Short mmCIF file of C-alpha atoms in Angstrom, two decimals:
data_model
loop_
_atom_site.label_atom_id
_atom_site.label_comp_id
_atom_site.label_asym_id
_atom_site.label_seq_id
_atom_site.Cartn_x
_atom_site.Cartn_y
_atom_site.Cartn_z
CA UNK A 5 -3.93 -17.33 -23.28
CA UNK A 6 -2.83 -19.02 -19.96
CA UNK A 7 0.22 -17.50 -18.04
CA UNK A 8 1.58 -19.99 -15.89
CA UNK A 9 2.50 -18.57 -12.29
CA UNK A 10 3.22 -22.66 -11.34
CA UNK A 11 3.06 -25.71 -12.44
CA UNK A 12 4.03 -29.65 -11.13
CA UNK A 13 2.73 -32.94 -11.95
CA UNK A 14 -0.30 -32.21 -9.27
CA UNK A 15 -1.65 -28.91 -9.53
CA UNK A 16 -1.51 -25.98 -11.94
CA UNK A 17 -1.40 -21.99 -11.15
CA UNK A 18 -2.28 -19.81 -14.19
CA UNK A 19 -3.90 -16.62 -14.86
CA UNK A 20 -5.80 -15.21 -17.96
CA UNK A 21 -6.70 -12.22 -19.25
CA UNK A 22 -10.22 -10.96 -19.27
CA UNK A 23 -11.63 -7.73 -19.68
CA UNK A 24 -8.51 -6.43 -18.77
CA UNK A 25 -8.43 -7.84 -15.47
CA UNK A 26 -6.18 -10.52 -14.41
CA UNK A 27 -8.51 -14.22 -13.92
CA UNK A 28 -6.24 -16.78 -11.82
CA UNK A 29 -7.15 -20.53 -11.94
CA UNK A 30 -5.98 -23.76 -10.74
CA UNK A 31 -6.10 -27.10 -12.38
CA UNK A 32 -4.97 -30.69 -11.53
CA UNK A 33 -5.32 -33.69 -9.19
CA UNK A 34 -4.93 -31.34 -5.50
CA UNK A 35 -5.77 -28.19 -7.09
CA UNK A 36 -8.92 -27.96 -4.06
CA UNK A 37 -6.55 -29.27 -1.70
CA UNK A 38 -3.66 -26.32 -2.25
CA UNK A 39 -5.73 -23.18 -3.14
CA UNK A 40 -6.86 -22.40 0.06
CA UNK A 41 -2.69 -22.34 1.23
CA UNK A 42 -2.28 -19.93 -1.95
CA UNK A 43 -4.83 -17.13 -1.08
CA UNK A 44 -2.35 -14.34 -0.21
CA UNK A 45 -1.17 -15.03 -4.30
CA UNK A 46 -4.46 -15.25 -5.70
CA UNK A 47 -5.89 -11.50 -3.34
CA UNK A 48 -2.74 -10.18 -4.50
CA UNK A 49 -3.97 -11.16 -8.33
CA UNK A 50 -7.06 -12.05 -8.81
CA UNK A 51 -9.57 -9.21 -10.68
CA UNK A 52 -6.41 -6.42 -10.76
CA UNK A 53 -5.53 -5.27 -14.32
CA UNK A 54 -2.04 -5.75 -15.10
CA UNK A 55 0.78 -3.53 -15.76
CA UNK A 56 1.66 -4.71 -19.90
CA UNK A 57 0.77 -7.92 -21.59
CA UNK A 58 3.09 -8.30 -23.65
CA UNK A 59 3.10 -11.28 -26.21
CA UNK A 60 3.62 -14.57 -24.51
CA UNK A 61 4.63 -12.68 -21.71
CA UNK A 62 2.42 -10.98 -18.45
CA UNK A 63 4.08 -8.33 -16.93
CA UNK A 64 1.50 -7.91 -13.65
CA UNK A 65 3.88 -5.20 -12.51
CA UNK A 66 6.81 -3.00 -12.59
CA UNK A 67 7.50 -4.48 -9.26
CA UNK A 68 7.82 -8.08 -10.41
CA UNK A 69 9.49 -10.41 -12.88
CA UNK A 70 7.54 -10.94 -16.02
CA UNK A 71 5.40 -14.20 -16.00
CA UNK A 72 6.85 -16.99 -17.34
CA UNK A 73 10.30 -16.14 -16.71
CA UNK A 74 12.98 -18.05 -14.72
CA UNK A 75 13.44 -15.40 -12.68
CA UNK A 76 9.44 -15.86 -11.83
CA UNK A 77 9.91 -19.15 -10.96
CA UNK A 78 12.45 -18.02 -8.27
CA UNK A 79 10.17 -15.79 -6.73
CA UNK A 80 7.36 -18.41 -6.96
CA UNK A 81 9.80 -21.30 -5.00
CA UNK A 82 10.26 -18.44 -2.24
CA UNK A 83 6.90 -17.51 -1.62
CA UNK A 84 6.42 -21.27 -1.01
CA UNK A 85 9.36 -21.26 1.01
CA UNK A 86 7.23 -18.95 3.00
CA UNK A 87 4.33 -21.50 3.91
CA UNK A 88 7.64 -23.46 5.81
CA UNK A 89 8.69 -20.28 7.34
CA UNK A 90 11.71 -19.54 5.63
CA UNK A 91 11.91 -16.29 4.51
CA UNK A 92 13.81 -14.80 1.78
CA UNK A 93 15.14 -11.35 0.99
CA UNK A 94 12.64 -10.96 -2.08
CA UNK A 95 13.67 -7.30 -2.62
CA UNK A 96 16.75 -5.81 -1.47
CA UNK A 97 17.34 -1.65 -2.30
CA UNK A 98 20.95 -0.83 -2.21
CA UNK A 99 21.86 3.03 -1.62
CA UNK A 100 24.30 3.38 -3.79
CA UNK A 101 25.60 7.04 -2.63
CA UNK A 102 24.19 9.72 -0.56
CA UNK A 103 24.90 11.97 -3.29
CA UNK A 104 21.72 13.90 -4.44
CA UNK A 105 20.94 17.56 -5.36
CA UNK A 106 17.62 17.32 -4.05
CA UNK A 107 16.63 17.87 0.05
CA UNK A 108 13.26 16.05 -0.30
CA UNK A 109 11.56 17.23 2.99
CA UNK A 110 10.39 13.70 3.85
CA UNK A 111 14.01 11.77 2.80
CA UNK A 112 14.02 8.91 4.63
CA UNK A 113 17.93 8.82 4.37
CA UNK A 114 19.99 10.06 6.98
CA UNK A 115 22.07 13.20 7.00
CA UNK A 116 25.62 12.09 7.84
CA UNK A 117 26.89 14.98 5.31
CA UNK A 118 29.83 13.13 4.60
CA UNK A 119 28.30 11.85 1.05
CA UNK A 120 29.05 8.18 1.50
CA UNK A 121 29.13 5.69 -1.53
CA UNK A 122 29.66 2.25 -2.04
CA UNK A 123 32.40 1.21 -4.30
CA UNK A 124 31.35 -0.77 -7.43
CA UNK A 125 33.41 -3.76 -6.01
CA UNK A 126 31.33 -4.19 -2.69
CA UNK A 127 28.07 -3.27 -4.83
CA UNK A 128 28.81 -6.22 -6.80
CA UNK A 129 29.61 -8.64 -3.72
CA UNK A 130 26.32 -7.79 -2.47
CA UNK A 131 24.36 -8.52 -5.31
CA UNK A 132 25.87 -11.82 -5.31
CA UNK A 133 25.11 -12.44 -2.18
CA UNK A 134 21.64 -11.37 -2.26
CA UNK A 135 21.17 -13.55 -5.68
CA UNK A 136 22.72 -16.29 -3.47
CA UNK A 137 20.09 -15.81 -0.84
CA UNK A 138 17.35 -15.89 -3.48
CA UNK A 139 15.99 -12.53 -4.27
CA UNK A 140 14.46 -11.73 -7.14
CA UNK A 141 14.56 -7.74 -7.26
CA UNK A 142 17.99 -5.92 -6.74
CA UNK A 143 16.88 -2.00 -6.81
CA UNK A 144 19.42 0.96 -7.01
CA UNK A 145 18.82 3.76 -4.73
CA UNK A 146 20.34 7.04 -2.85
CA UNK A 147 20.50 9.49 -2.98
CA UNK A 148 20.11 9.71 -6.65
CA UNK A 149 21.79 6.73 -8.05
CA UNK A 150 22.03 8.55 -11.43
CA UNK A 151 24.78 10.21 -10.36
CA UNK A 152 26.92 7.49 -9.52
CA UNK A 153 30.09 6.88 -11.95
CA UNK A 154 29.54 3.43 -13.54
CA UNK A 155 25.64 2.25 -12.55
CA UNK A 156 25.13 1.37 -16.30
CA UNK A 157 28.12 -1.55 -15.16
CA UNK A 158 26.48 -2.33 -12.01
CA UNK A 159 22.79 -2.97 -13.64
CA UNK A 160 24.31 -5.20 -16.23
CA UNK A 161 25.98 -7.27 -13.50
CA UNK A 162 22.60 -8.28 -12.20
CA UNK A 163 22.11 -11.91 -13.97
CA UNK A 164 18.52 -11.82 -15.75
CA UNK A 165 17.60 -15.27 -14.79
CA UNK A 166 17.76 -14.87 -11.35
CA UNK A 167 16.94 -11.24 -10.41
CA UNK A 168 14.92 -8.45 -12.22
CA UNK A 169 16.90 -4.81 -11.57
CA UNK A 170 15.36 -1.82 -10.72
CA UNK A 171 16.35 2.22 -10.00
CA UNK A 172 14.19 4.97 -8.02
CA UNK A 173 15.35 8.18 -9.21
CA UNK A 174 13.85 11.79 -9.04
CA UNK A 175 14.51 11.79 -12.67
CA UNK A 176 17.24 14.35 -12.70
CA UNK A 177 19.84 13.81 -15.43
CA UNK A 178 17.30 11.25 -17.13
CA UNK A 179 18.23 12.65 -20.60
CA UNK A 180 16.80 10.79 -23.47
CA UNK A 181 20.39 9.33 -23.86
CA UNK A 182 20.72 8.19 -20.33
CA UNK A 183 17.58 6.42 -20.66
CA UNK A 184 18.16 4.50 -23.90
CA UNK A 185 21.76 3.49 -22.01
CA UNK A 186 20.06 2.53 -18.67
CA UNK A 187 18.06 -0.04 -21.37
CA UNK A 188 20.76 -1.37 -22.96
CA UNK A 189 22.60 -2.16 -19.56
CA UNK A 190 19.09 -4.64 -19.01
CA UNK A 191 17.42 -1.82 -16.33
CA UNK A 192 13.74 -3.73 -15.98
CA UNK A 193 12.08 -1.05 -14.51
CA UNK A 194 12.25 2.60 -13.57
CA UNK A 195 10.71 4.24 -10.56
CA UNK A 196 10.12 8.29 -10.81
CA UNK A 197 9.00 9.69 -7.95
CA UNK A 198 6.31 12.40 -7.93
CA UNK A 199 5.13 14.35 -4.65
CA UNK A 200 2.98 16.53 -6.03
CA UNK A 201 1.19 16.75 -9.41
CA UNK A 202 1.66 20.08 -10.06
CA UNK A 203 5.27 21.72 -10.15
CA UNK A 204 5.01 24.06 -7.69
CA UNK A 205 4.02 21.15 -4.84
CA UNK A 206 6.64 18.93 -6.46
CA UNK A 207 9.80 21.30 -6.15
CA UNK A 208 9.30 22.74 -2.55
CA UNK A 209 8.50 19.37 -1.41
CA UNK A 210 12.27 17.93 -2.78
CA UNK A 211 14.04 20.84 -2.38
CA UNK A 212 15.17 22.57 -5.59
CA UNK A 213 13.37 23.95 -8.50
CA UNK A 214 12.88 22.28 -11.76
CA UNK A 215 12.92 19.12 -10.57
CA UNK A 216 8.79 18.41 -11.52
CA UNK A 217 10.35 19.08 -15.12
CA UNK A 218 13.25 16.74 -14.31
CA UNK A 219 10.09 14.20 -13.49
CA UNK A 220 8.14 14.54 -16.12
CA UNK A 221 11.48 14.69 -18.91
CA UNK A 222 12.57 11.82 -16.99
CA UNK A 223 9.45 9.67 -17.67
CA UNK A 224 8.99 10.88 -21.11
CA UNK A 225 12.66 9.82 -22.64
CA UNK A 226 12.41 6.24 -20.55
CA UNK A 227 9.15 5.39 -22.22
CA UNK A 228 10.43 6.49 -25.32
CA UNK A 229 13.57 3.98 -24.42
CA UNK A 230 11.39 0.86 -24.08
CA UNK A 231 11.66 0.98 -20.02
CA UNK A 232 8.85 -0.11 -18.10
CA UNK A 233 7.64 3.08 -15.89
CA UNK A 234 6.09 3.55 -12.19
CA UNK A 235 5.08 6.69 -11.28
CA UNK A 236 5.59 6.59 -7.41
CA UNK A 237 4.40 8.45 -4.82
CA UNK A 238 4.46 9.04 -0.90
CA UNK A 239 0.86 9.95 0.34
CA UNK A 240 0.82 12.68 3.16
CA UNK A 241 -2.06 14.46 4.08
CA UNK A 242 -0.27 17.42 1.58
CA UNK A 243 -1.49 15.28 -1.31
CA UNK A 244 -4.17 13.32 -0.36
CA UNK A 245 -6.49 15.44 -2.65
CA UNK A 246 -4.68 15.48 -5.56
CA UNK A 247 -5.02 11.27 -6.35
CA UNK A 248 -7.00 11.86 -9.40
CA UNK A 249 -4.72 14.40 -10.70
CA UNK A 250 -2.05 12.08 -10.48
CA UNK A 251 -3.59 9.34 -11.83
CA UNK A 252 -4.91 11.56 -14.88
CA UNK A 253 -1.22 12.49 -15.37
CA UNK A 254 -0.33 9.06 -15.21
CA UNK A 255 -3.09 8.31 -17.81
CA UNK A 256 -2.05 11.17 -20.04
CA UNK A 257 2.01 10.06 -20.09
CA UNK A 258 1.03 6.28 -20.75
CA UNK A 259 3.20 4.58 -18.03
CA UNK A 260 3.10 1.26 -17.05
CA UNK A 261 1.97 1.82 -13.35
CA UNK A 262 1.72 4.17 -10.64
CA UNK A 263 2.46 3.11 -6.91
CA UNK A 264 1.21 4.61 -4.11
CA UNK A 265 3.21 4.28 -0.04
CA UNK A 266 2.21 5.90 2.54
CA UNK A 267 4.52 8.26 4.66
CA UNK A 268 6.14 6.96 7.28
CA UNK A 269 7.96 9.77 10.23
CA UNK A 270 11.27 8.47 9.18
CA UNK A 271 14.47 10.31 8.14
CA UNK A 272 13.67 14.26 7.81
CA UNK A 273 9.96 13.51 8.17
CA UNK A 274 10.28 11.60 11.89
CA UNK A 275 9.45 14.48 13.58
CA UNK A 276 6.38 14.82 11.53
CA UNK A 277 4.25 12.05 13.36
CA UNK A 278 1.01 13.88 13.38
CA UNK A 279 1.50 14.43 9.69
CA UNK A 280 0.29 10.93 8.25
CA UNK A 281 -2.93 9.81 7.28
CA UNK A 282 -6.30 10.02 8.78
CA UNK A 283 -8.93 7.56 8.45
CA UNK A 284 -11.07 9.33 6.26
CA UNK A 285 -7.65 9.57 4.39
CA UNK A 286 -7.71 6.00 3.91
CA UNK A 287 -11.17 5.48 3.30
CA UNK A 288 -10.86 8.25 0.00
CA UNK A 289 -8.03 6.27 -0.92
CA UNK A 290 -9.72 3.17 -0.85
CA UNK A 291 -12.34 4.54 -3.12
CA UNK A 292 -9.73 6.02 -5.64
CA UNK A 293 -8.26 2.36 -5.77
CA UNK A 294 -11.51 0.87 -6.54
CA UNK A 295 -12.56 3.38 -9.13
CA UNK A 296 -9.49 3.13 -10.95
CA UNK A 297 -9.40 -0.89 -10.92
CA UNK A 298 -12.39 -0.25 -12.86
CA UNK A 299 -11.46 1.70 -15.72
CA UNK A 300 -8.96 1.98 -18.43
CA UNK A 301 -5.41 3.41 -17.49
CA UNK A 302 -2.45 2.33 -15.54
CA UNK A 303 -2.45 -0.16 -12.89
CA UNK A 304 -2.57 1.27 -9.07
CA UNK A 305 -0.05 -0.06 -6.97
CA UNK A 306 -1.19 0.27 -3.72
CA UNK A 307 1.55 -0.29 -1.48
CA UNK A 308 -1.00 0.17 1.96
CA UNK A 309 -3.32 -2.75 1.01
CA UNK A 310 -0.43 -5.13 0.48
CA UNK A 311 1.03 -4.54 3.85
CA UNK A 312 -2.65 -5.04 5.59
CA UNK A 313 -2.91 -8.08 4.04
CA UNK A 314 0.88 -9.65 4.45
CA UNK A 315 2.38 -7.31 7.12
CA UNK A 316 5.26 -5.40 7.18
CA UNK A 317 7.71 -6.31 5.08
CA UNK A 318 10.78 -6.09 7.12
CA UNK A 319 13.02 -8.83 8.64
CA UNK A 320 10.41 -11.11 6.05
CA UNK A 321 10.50 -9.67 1.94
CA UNK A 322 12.73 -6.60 2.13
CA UNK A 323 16.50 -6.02 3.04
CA UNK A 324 18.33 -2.10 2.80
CA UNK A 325 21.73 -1.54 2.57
CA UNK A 326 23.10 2.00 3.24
CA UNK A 327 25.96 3.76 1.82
CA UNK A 328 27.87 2.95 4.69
CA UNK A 329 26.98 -0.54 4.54
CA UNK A 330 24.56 -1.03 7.06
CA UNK A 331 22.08 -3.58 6.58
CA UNK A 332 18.53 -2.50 7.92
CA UNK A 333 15.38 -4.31 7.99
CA UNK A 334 13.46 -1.70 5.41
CA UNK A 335 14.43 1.70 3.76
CA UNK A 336 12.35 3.04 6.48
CA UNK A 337 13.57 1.79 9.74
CA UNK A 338 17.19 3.29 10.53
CA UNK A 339 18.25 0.76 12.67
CA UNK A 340 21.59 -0.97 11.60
CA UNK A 341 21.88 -5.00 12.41
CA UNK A 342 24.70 -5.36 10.96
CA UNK A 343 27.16 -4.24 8.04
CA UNK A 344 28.34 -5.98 5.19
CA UNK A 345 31.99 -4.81 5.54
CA UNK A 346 32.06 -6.65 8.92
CA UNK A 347 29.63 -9.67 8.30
CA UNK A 348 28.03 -11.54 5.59
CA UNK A 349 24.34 -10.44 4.68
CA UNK A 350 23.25 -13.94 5.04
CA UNK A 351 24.21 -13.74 8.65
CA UNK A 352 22.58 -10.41 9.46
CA UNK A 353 19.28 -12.01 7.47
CA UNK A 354 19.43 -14.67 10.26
CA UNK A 355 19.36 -12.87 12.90
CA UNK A 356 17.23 -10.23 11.64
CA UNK A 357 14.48 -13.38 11.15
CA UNK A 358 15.44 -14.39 14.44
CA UNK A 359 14.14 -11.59 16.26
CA UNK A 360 10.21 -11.84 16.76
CA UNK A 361 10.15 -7.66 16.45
CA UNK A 362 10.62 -8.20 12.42
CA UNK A 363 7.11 -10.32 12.35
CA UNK A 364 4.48 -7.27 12.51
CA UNK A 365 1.29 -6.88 11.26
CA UNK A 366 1.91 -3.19 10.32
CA UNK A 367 4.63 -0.98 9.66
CA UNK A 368 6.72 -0.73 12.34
CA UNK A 369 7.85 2.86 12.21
CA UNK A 370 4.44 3.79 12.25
CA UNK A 371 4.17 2.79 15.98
CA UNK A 372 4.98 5.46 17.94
CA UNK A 373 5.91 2.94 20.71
CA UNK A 374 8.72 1.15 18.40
CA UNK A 375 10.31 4.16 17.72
CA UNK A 376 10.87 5.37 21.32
CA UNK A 377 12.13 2.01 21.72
CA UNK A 378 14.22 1.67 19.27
CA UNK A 379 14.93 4.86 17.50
CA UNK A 380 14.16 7.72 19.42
CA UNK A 381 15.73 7.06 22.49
CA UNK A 382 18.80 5.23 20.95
#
């Protein structure tokens, strides 16, 4: 079966399924003439296995709209927005509240203390806006957005044919009721977060016992709801050895996918900047990416070889908005340009694209001179 990713009276983008792997293909009169401009899509693609196939529909992952789907199509018409230089807010997380029981050691949120929230009037406002601006993925953070009055309200707001919605959660209060009520409100996907993959690791790493069990309950009752499931975790040198143990975890649970970002000395963890990844770090998980490509199981999403290939994502895919309503460039840089109760997010967008700093090859807070710059001595 062909899954269309684009199509016009010229040239054709579709992908097929074989061996389990995703095939992409292009057809038409100026098909030779536009692949080489649509590389970045067919890398990104091309030979990975998908997270569900599902009918008529292919779901490549928990991270993007299903393919065909309107929704898609918007994402498609930005990405070639992109070739002109005009970047769109693909994926905007919204921190709900700072409420959370957790203290995750590496949290990149800050620690104001005074357990900020949005209301569910300016929530809404800024999913319009951000639908108005084009993106495609409106995702519900914290804190732990479960724990927010009314979220059930807020996913169904997001209109289907535009945007997909999304949650991260630790998983606590993910009772098999919650998670059959976060599906009928139209949640697409759910993001549980796992540090370790044992529960000892797992609880001193976020703070509060029982929350591995809060994880793994969590995951359980939203597969059981019909909710597509990413397993995602921060790599830190603390973890590094246990990839196959969570992949074989992730196996054993049947979830869709299970993402893998690197840790970045941000929030709690910024004065950790000697604990990140070494290169023979990378290079094992470059090998545990290739070996699991290979073989039956979930997809690996793995968040590192994106940005090598397209950069960081701030100031170009990704907006953050704060429970104070700050609008940074990424989840991980905490460096306000603006706030929505003062300015619209279109304008902070601008001027965020504006400045050259938001074009890097790399992630940003991962250069110890940007954050002197810009963080540490601010």
């Amino acid at each position: 079966m062909r899954y269309y990713l684009y199509k016009n009276p010229f040239f054709k983008v579709y992908a097929t399924i074989q061996d389990g792997h995703v095939k992409m293909h292009t057809s038409g009169l100026a098909s030779l003439a536009v692949r080489p401009l649509m590389n970045d899509m067919f890398e990104m693609f091309d030979g990975e296995k998908p997270a569900k196939v599902d009918g008529d529909q292919l779901i490549f992952s928990t991270w993007m709209p299903p393919i065909p789907s309107k929704t898609f199509d918007r994402l498609v018409s930005s990405q070639m927005g992109n070739l002109r230089r005009k970047m769109v807010p693909e994926q905007v997380t919204i921190s709900i509240t700072e409420d959370c029981p957790n203290k995750c050691l590496h949290c990149a949120l800050p620690d104001t203390k005074n357990k900020a929230r949005l209301t569910p009037t300016v929530i809404k406002d800024v999913i319009d806006q951000c639908l108005d601006m084009g993106s495609t993925f409106i995702i519900f953070d914290g804190g732990e957005p479960l724990v927010y009055d009314g979220l059930e309200d807020l996913i169904g707001y997001v209109n289907k044919d535009r945007a997909i919605a999304g949650m991260f959660t630790s998983g606590v209060g993910l009772t098999r009721e919650r998670a059959q009520s976060l599906k009928e409100a139209g949640l697409d996907m759910i993001s549980v977060s796992l540090d370790n993959a044992n529960e000892k690791g797992h609880d001193i790493m976020r703070g509060r016992n029982g929350v591995f069990r809060d994880a793994i309950n969590g995951i359980r009752h939203s597969l059981d709801a019909g909710l597509l499931v990413n397993i995602y975790v921060v790599l830190s040198p603390n973890n590094i050895d246990e990839l196959d143990d969570f992949y074989s975890l992730a196996c054993n649970m049947g979830v869709h996918e299970i993402s893998f970002f690197e840790i970045v000395p941000t929030g709690r963890w910024l004065d950790h900047e000697d604990e990140v990844l070494s290169s023979d770090d990378h290079r094992t998980f470059d090998d545990f990416v290739q070996r699991t490509n290979e073989i039956d199981g979930p997809r690996v999403f793995a968040i590192p070889h994106i940005l090598q290939k397209m950069g960081c994502f701030a100031g170009k895919k990704w907006l953050h908005i704060t429970p104070q309503g700050d609008v940074n460039p990424c989840a991980c840089i905490p460096l306000s340009m603006g706030n929505i109760h003062d300015d619209k997010i279109s304008n902070i967008w601008k001027k965020i694209c504006s400045d050259p700093t938001y074009n890097a090859d790399s992630c940003l807070m991962r250069n110890p001179e940007f954050r002197r710059a810009y963080i540490l001595d601010k």
